[in-house]
PDB file of C-alpha atoms and ligand atoms in Angstrom:
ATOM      1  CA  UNK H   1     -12.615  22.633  -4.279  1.00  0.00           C
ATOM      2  CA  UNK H   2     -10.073  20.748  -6.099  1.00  0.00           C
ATOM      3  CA  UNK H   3     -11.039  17.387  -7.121  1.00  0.00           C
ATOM      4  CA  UNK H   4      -9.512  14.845  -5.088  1.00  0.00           C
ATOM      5  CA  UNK H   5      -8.682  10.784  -6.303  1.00  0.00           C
ATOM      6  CA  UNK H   6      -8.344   8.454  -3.986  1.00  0.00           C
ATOM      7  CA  UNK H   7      -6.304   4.489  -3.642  1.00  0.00           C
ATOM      8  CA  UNK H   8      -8.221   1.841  -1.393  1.00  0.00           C
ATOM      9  CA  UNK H   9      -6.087  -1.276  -1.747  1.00  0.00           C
ATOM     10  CA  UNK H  10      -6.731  -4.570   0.000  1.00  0.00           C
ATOM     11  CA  UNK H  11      -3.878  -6.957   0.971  1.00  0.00           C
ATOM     12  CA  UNK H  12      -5.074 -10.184   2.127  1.00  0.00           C
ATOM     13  CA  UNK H  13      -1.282 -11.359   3.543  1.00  0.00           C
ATOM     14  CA  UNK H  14      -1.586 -15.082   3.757  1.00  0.00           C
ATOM     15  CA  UNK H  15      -5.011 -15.836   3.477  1.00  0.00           C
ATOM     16  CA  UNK H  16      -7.513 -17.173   0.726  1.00  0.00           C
ATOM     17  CA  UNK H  17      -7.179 -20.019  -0.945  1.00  0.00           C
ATOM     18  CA  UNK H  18      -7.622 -19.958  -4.895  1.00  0.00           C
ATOM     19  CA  UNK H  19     -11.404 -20.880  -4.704  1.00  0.00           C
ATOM     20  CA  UNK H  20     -11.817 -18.316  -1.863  1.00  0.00           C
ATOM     21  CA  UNK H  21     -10.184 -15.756  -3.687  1.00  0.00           C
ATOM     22  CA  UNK H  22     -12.946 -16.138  -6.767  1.00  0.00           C
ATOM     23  CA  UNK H  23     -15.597 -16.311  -4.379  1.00  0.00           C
ATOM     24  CA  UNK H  24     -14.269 -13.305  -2.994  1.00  0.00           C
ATOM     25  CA  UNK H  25     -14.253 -11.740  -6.558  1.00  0.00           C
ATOM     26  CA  UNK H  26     -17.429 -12.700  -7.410  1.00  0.00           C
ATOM     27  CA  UNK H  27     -19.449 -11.109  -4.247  1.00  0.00           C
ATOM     28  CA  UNK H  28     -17.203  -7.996  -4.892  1.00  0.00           C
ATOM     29  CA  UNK H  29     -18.186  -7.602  -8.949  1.00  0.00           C
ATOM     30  CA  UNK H  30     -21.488  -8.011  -7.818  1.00  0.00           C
ATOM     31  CA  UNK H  31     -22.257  -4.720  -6.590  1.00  0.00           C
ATOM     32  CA  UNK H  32     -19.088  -3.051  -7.404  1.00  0.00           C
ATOM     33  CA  UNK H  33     -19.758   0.024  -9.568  1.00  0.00           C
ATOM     34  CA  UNK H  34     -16.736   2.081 -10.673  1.00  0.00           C
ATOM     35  CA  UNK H  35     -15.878   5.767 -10.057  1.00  0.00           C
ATOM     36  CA  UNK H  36     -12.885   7.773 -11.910  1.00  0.00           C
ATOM     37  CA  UNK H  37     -11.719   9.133  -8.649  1.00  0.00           C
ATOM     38  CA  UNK H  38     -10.730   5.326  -7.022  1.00  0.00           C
ATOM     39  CA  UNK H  39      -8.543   3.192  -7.714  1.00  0.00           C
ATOM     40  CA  UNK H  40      -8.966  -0.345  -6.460  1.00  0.00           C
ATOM     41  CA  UNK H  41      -6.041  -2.585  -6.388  1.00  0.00           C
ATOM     42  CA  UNK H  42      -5.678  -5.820  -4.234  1.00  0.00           C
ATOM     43  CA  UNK H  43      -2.755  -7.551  -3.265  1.00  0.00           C
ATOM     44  CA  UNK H  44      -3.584 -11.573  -3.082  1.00  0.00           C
ATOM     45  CA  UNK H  45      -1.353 -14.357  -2.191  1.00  0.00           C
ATOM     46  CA  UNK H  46       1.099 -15.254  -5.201  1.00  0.00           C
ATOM     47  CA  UNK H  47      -1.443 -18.735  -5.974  1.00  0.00           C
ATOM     48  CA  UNK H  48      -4.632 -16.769  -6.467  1.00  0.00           C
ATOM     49  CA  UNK H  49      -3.186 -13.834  -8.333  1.00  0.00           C
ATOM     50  CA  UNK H  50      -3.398 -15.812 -12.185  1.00  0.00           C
ATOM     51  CA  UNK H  51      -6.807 -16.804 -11.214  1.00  0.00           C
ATOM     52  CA  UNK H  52      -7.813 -13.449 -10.260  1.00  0.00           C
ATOM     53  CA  UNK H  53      -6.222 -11.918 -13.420  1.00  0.00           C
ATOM     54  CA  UNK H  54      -8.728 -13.700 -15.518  1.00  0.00           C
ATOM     55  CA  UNK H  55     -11.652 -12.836 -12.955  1.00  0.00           C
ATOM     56  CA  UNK H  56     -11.149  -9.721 -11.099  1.00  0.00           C
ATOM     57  CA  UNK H  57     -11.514  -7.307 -13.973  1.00  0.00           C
ATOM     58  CA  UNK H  58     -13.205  -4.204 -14.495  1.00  0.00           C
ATOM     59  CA  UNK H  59     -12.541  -0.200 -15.024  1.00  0.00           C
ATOM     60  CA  UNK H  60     -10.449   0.674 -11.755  1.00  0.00           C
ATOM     61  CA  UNK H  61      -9.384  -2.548 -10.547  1.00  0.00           C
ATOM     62  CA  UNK H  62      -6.076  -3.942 -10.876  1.00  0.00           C
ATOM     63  CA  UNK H  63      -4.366  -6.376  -8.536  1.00  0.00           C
ATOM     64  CA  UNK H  64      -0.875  -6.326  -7.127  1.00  0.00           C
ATOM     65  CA  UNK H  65       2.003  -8.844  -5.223  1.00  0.00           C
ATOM     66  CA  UNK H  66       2.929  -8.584  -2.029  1.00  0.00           C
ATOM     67  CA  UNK H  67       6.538  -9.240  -2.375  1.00  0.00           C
ATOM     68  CA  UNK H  68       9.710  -9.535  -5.233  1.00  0.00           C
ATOM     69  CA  UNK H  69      12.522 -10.727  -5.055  1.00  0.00           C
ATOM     70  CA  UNK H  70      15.655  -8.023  -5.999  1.00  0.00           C
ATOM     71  CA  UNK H  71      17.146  -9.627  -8.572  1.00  0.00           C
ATOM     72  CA  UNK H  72      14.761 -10.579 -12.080  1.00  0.00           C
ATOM     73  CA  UNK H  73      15.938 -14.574 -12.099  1.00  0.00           C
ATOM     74  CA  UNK H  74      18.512 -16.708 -10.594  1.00  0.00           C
ATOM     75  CA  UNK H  75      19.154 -19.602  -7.737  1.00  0.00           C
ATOM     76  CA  UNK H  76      16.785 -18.667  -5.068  1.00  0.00           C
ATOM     77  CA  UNK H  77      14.281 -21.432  -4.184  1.00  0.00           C
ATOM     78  CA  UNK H  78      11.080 -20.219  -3.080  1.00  0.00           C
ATOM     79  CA  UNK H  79      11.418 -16.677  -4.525  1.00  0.00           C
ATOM     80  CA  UNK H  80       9.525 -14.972  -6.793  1.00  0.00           C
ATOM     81  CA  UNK H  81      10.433 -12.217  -9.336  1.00  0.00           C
ATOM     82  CA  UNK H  82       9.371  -8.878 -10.810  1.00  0.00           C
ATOM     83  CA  UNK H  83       8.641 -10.440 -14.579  1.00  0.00           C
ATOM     84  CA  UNK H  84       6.772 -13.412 -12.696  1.00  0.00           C
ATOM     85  CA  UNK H  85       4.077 -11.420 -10.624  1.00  0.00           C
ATOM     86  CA  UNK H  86       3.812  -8.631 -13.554  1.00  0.00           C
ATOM     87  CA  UNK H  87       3.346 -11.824 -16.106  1.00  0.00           C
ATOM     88  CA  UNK H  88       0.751 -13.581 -13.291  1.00  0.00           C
ATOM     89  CA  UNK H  89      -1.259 -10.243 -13.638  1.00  0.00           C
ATOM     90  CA  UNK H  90       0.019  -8.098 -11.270  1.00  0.00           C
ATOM     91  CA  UNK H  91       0.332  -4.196 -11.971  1.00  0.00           C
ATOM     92  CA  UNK H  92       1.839  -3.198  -8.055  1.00  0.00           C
ATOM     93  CA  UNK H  93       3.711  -4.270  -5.437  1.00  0.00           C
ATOM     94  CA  UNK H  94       3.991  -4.199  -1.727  1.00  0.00           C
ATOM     95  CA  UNK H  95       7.268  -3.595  -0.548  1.00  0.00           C
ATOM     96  CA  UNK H  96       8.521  -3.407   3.094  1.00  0.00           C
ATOM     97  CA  UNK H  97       5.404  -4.037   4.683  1.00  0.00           C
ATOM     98  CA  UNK H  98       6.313  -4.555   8.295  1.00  0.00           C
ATOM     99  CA  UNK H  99       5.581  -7.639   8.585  1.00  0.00           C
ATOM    100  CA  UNK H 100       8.484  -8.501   6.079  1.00  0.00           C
ATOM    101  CA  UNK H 101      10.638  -5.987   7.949  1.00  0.00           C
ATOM    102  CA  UNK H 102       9.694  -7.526  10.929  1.00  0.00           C
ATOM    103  CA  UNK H 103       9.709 -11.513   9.831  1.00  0.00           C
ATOM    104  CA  UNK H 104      11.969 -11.828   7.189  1.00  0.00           C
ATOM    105  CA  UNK H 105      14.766  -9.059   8.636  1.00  0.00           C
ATOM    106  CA  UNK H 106      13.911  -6.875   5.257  1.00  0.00           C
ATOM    107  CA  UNK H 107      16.220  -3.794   5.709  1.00  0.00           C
ATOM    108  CA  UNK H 108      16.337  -0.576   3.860  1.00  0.00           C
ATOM    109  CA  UNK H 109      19.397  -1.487   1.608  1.00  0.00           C
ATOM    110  CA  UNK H 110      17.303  -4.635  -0.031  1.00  0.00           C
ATOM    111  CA  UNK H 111      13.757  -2.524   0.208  1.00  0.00           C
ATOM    112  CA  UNK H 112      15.665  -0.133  -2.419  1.00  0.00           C
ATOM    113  CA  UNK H 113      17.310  -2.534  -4.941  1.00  0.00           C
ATOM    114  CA  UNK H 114      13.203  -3.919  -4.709  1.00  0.00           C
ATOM    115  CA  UNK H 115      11.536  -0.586  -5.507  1.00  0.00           C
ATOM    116  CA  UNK H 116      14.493  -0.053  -8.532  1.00  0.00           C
ATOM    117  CA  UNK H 117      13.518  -3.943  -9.618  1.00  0.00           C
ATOM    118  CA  UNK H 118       9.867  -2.946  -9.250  1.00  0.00           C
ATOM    119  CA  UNK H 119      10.402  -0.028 -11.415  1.00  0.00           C
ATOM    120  CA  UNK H 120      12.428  -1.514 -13.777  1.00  0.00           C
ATOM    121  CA  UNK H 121       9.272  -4.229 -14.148  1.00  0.00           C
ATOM    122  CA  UNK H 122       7.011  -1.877 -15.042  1.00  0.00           C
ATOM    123  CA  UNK H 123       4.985  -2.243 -11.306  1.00  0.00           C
ATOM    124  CA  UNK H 124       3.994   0.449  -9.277  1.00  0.00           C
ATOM    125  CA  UNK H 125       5.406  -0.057  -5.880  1.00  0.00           C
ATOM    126  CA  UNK H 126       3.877   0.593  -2.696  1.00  0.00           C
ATOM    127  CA  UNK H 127       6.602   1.271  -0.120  1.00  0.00           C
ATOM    128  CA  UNK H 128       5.461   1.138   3.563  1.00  0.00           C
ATOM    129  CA  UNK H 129       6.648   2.497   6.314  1.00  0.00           C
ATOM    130  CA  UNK H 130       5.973   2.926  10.146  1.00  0.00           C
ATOM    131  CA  UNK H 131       7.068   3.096  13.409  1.00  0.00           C
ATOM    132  CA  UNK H 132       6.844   0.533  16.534  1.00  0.00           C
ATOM    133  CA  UNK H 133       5.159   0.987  19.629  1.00  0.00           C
ATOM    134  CA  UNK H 134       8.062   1.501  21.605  1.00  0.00           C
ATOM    135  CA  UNK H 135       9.436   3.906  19.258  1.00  0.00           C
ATOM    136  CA  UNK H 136       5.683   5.917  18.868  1.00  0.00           C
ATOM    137  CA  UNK H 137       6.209   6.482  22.875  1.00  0.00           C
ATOM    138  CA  UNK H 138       9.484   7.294  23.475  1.00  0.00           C
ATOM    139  CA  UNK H 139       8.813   9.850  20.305  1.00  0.00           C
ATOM    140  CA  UNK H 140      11.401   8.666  17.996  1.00  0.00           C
ATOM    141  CA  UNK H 141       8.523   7.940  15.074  1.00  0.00           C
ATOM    142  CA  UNK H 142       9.294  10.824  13.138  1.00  0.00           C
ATOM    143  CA  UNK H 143      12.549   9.923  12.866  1.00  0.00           C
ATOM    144  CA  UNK H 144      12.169   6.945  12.367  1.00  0.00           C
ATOM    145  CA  UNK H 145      10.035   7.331   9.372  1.00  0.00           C
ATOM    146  CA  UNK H 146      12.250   9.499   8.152  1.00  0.00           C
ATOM    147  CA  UNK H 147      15.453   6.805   7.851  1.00  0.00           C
ATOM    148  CA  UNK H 148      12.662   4.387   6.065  1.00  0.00           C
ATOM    149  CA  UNK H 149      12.223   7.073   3.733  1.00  0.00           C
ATOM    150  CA  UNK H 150      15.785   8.313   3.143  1.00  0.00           C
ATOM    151  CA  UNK H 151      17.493   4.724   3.284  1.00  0.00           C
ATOM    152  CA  UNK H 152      15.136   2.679   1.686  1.00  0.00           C
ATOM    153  CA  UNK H 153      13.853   4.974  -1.435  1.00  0.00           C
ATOM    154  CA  UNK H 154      16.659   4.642  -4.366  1.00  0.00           C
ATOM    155  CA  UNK H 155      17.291   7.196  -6.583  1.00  0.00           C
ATOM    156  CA  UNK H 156      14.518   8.021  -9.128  1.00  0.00           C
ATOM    157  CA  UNK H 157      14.188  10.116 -11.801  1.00  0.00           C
ATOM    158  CA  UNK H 158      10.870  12.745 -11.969  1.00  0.00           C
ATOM    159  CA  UNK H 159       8.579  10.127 -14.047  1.00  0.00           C
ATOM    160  CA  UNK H 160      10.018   7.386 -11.381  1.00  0.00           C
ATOM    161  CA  UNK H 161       8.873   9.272  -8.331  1.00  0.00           C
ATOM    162  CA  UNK H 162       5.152   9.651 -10.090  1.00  0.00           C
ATOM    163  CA  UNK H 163       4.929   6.106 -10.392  1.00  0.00           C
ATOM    164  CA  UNK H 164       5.857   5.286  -6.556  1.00  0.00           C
ATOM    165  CA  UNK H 165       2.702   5.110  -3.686  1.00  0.00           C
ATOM    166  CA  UNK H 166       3.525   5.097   0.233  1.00  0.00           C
ATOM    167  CA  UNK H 167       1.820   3.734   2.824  1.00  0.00           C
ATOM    168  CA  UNK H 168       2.022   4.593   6.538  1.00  0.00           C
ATOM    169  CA  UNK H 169       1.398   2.036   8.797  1.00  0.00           C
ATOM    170  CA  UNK H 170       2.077   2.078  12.321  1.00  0.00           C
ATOM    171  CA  UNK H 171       3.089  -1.230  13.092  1.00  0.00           C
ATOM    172  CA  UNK H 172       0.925  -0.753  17.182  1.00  0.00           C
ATOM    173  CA  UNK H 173      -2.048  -0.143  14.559  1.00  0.00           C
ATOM    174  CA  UNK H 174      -2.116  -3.365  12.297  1.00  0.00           C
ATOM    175  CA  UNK H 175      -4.634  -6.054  12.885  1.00  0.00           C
ATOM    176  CA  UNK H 176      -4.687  -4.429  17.178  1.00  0.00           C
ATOM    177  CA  UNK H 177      -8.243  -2.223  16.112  1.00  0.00           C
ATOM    178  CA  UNK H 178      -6.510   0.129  17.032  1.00  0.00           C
ATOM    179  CA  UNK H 179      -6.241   2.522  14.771  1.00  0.00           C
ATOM    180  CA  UNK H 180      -4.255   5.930  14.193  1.00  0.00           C
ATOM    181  CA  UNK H 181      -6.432   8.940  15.099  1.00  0.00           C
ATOM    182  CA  UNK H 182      -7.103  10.737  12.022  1.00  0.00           C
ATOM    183  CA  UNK H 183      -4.749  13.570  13.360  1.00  0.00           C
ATOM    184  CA  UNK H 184      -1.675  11.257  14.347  1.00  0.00           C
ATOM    185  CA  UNK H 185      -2.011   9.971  10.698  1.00  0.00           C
ATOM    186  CA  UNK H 186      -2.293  13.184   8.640  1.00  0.00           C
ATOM    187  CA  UNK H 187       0.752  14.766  10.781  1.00  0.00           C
ATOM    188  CA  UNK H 188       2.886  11.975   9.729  1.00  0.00           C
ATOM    189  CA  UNK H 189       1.627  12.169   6.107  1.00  0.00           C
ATOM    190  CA  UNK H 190       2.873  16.075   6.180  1.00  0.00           C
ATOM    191  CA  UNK H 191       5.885  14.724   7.560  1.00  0.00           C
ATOM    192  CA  UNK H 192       6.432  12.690   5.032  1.00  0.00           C
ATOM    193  CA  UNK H 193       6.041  15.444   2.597  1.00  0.00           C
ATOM    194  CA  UNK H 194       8.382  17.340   4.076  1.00  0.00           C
ATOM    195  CA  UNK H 195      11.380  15.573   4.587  1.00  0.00           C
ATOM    196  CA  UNK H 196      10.713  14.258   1.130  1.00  0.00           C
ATOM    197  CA  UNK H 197      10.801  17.703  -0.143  1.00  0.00           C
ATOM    198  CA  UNK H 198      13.732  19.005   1.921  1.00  0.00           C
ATOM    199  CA  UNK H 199      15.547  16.332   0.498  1.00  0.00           C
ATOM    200  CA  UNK H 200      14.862  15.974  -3.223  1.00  0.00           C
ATOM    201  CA  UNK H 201      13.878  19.910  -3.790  1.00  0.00           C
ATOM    202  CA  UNK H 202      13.667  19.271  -7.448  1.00  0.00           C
ATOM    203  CA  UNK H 203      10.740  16.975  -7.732  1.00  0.00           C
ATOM    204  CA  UNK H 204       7.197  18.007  -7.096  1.00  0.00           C
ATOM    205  CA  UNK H 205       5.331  15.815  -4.445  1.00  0.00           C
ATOM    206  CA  UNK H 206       1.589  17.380  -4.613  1.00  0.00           C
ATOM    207  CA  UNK H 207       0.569  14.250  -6.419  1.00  0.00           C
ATOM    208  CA  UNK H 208       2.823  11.395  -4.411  1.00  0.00           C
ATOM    209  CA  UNK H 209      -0.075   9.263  -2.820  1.00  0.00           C
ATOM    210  CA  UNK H 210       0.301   8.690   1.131  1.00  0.00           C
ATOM    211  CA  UNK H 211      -2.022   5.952   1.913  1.00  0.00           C
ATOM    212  CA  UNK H 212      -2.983   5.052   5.659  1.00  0.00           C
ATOM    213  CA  UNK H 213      -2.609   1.460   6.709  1.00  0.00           C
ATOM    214  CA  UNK H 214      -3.884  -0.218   9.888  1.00  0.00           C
ATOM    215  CA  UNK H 215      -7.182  -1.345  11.449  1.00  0.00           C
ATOM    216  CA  UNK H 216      -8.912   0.210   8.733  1.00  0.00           C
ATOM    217  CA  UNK H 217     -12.735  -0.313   8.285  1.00  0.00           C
ATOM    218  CA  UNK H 218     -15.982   0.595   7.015  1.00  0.00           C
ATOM    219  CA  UNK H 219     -16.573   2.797  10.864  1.00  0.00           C
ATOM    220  CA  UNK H 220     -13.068   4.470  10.205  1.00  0.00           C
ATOM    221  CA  UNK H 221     -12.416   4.831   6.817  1.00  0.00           C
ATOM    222  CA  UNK H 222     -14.942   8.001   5.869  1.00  0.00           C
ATOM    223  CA  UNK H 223     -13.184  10.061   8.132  1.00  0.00           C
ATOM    224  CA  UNK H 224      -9.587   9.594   6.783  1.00  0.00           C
ATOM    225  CA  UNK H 225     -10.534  10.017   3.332  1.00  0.00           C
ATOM    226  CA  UNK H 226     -11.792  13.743   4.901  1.00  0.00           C
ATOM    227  CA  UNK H 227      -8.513  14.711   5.179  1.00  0.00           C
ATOM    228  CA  UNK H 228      -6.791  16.232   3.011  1.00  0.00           C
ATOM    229  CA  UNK H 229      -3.114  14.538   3.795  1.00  0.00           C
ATOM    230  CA  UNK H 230      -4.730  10.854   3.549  1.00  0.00           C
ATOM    231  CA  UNK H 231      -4.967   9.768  -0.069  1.00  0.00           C
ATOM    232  CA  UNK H 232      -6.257   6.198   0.366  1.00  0.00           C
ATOM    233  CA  UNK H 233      -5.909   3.281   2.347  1.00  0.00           C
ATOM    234  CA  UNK H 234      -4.351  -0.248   2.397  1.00  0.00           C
ATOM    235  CA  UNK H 235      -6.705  -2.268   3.970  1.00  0.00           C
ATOM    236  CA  UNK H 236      -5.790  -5.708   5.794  1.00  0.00           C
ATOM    237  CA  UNK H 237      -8.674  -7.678   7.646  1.00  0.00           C
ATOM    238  CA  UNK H 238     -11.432  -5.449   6.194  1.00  0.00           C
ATOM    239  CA  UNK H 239     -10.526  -6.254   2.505  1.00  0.00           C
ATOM    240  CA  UNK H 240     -10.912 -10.383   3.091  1.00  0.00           C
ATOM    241  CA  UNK H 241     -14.658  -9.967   3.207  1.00  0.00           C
ATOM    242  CA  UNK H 242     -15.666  -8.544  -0.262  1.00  0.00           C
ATOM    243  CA  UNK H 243     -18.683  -6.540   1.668  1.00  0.00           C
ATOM    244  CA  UNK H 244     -16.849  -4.296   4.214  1.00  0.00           C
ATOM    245  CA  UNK H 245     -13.888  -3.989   1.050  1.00  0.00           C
ATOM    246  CA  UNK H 246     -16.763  -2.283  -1.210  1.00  0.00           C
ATOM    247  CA  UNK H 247     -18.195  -0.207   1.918  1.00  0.00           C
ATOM    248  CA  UNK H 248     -14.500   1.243   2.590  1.00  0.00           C
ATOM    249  CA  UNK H 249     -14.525   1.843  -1.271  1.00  0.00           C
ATOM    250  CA  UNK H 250     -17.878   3.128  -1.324  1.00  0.00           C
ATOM    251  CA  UNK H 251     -16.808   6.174   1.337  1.00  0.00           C
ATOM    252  CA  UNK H 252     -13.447   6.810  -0.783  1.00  0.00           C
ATOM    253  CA  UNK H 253     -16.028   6.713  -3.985  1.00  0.00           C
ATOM    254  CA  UNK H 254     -18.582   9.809  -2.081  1.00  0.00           C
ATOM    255  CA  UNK H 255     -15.847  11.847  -1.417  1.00  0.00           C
ATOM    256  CA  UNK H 256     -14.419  13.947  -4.659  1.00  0.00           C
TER     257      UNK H 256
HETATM  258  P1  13P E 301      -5.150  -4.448   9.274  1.00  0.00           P
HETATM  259  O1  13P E 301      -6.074  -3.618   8.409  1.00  0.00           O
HETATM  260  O2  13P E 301      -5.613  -5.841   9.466  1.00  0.00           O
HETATM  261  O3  13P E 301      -4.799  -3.738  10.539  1.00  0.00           O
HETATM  262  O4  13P E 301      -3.780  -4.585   8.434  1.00  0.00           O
HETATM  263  C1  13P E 301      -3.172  -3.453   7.939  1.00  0.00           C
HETATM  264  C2  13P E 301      -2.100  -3.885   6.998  1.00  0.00           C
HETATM  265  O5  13P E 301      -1.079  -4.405   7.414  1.00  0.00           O
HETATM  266  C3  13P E 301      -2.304  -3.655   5.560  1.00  0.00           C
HETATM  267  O6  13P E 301      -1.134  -3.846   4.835  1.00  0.00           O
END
């Protein structure tokens, strides 16, 4: 059997305060014990990310933002800039989580000058995509999907496209419980493969990393690391308590 690696990344949105975030880091380190296979990165609010830098350390963990702003410096108050997060300790990068898309009006145009900026940084972005609800039952997801991935992906050369992680989230699946079945994930992670590779026929995608995102836990998370399609995870209320974090990592860590 080929050997398999696998991402389980935590993004704690707007939650955690600086003390809570070493608290959090503490109970993690505690019983944490590294495997090659997994990579462990976690995405806390801009304020605790310095602090964590200095804390959170140890072979396979690595911390990321959860925004950028598109441009590296200029006049916009309360943004918040590739060379900033990267300098604060940050080696990734969420970008177009939905709940940017959703709050802030993110489109694809601006999601793709981010993941060039990102690039250009030296982070590894994690572009996510997903459908609604409404567009899950009328059975435009696919589709859908496939617009994220065509409109909002800039061009990138072959050493670009092994630096960039995607995430599927279905927005009905984040912070409801309920989550994906196992086969309504993995078919969209195939589909992502293949439009990617009917559309860029140049660039090998066996190694592009598809995590799965939404109302993943400790119950849930063993059986998506099963599959084959599923190469990780980005966790959101399971990786704010550092216990249920390490059991999700734990499963990716059993599986090679
Ligand atoms: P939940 O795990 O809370 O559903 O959140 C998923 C998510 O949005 C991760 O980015």
């Amino acid at each position: 059997m080929s050997k398999r690696s696998f991402i389980v990344a935590g993004n704690w949105k707007m939650y955690k305060s600086i003390e809570e975030a070493l608290q959090w880091s503490s109970r993690f380190l505690a019983d944490y014990r590294a495997a090659v296979h997994v990579q462990v990165p976690v995405f806390p609010p801009f304020t605790a990310l310095f602090p964590l830098h200095g804390a959170f350390r140890g072979p396979g963990l690595s911390l990321g933002a959860q925004n950028l702003h598109s441009d590296l410096q200029g006049a916009y108050t309360g943004e918040i800039s590739g060379p900033m997060i990267r300098e604060a300790g940050a080696d990734w990068v969420l970008i177009g989580h939905s709940e940017r898309r959703q709050y802030q009006q993110e489109q694809e145009a601006l999601l793709a000058e981010k993941i060039r900026t990102a690039l250009d940084c030296g982070l590894r972005p994690v572009y996510c995509v997903g459908e609604s609800l409404a567009e899950r039952e009328e059975g435009s997801h696919l589709d859908k999907v496939q617009q994220q991935l065509l409109q909002g992906i800039p061009p990138l050369s072959p050493a670009e496209w092994g630096r960039l992680v995607l995430a599927y989230e279905p927005v009905w699946a984040i912070g409801t419980g309920r989550t994906a079945t196992v086969e309504d994930a993995s078919a969209m992670h195939r589909h992502i493969r293949e439009v990617l590779v009917k559309t860029h026929p140049s660039i090998s995608f066996g190694e592009l990393p598809i995590l799965y995102g939404g109302s993943v836990k400790p119950e849930n998370a063993g059986e998506l690391f099963d599959h084959p399609e599923i190469n990780g995870v980005l966790v959101g209320g399971a990786s704010l308590d550092a216990g249920s974090f390490l059991a999700i990592v734990e499963e990716a860590q059993r599986r090679r």
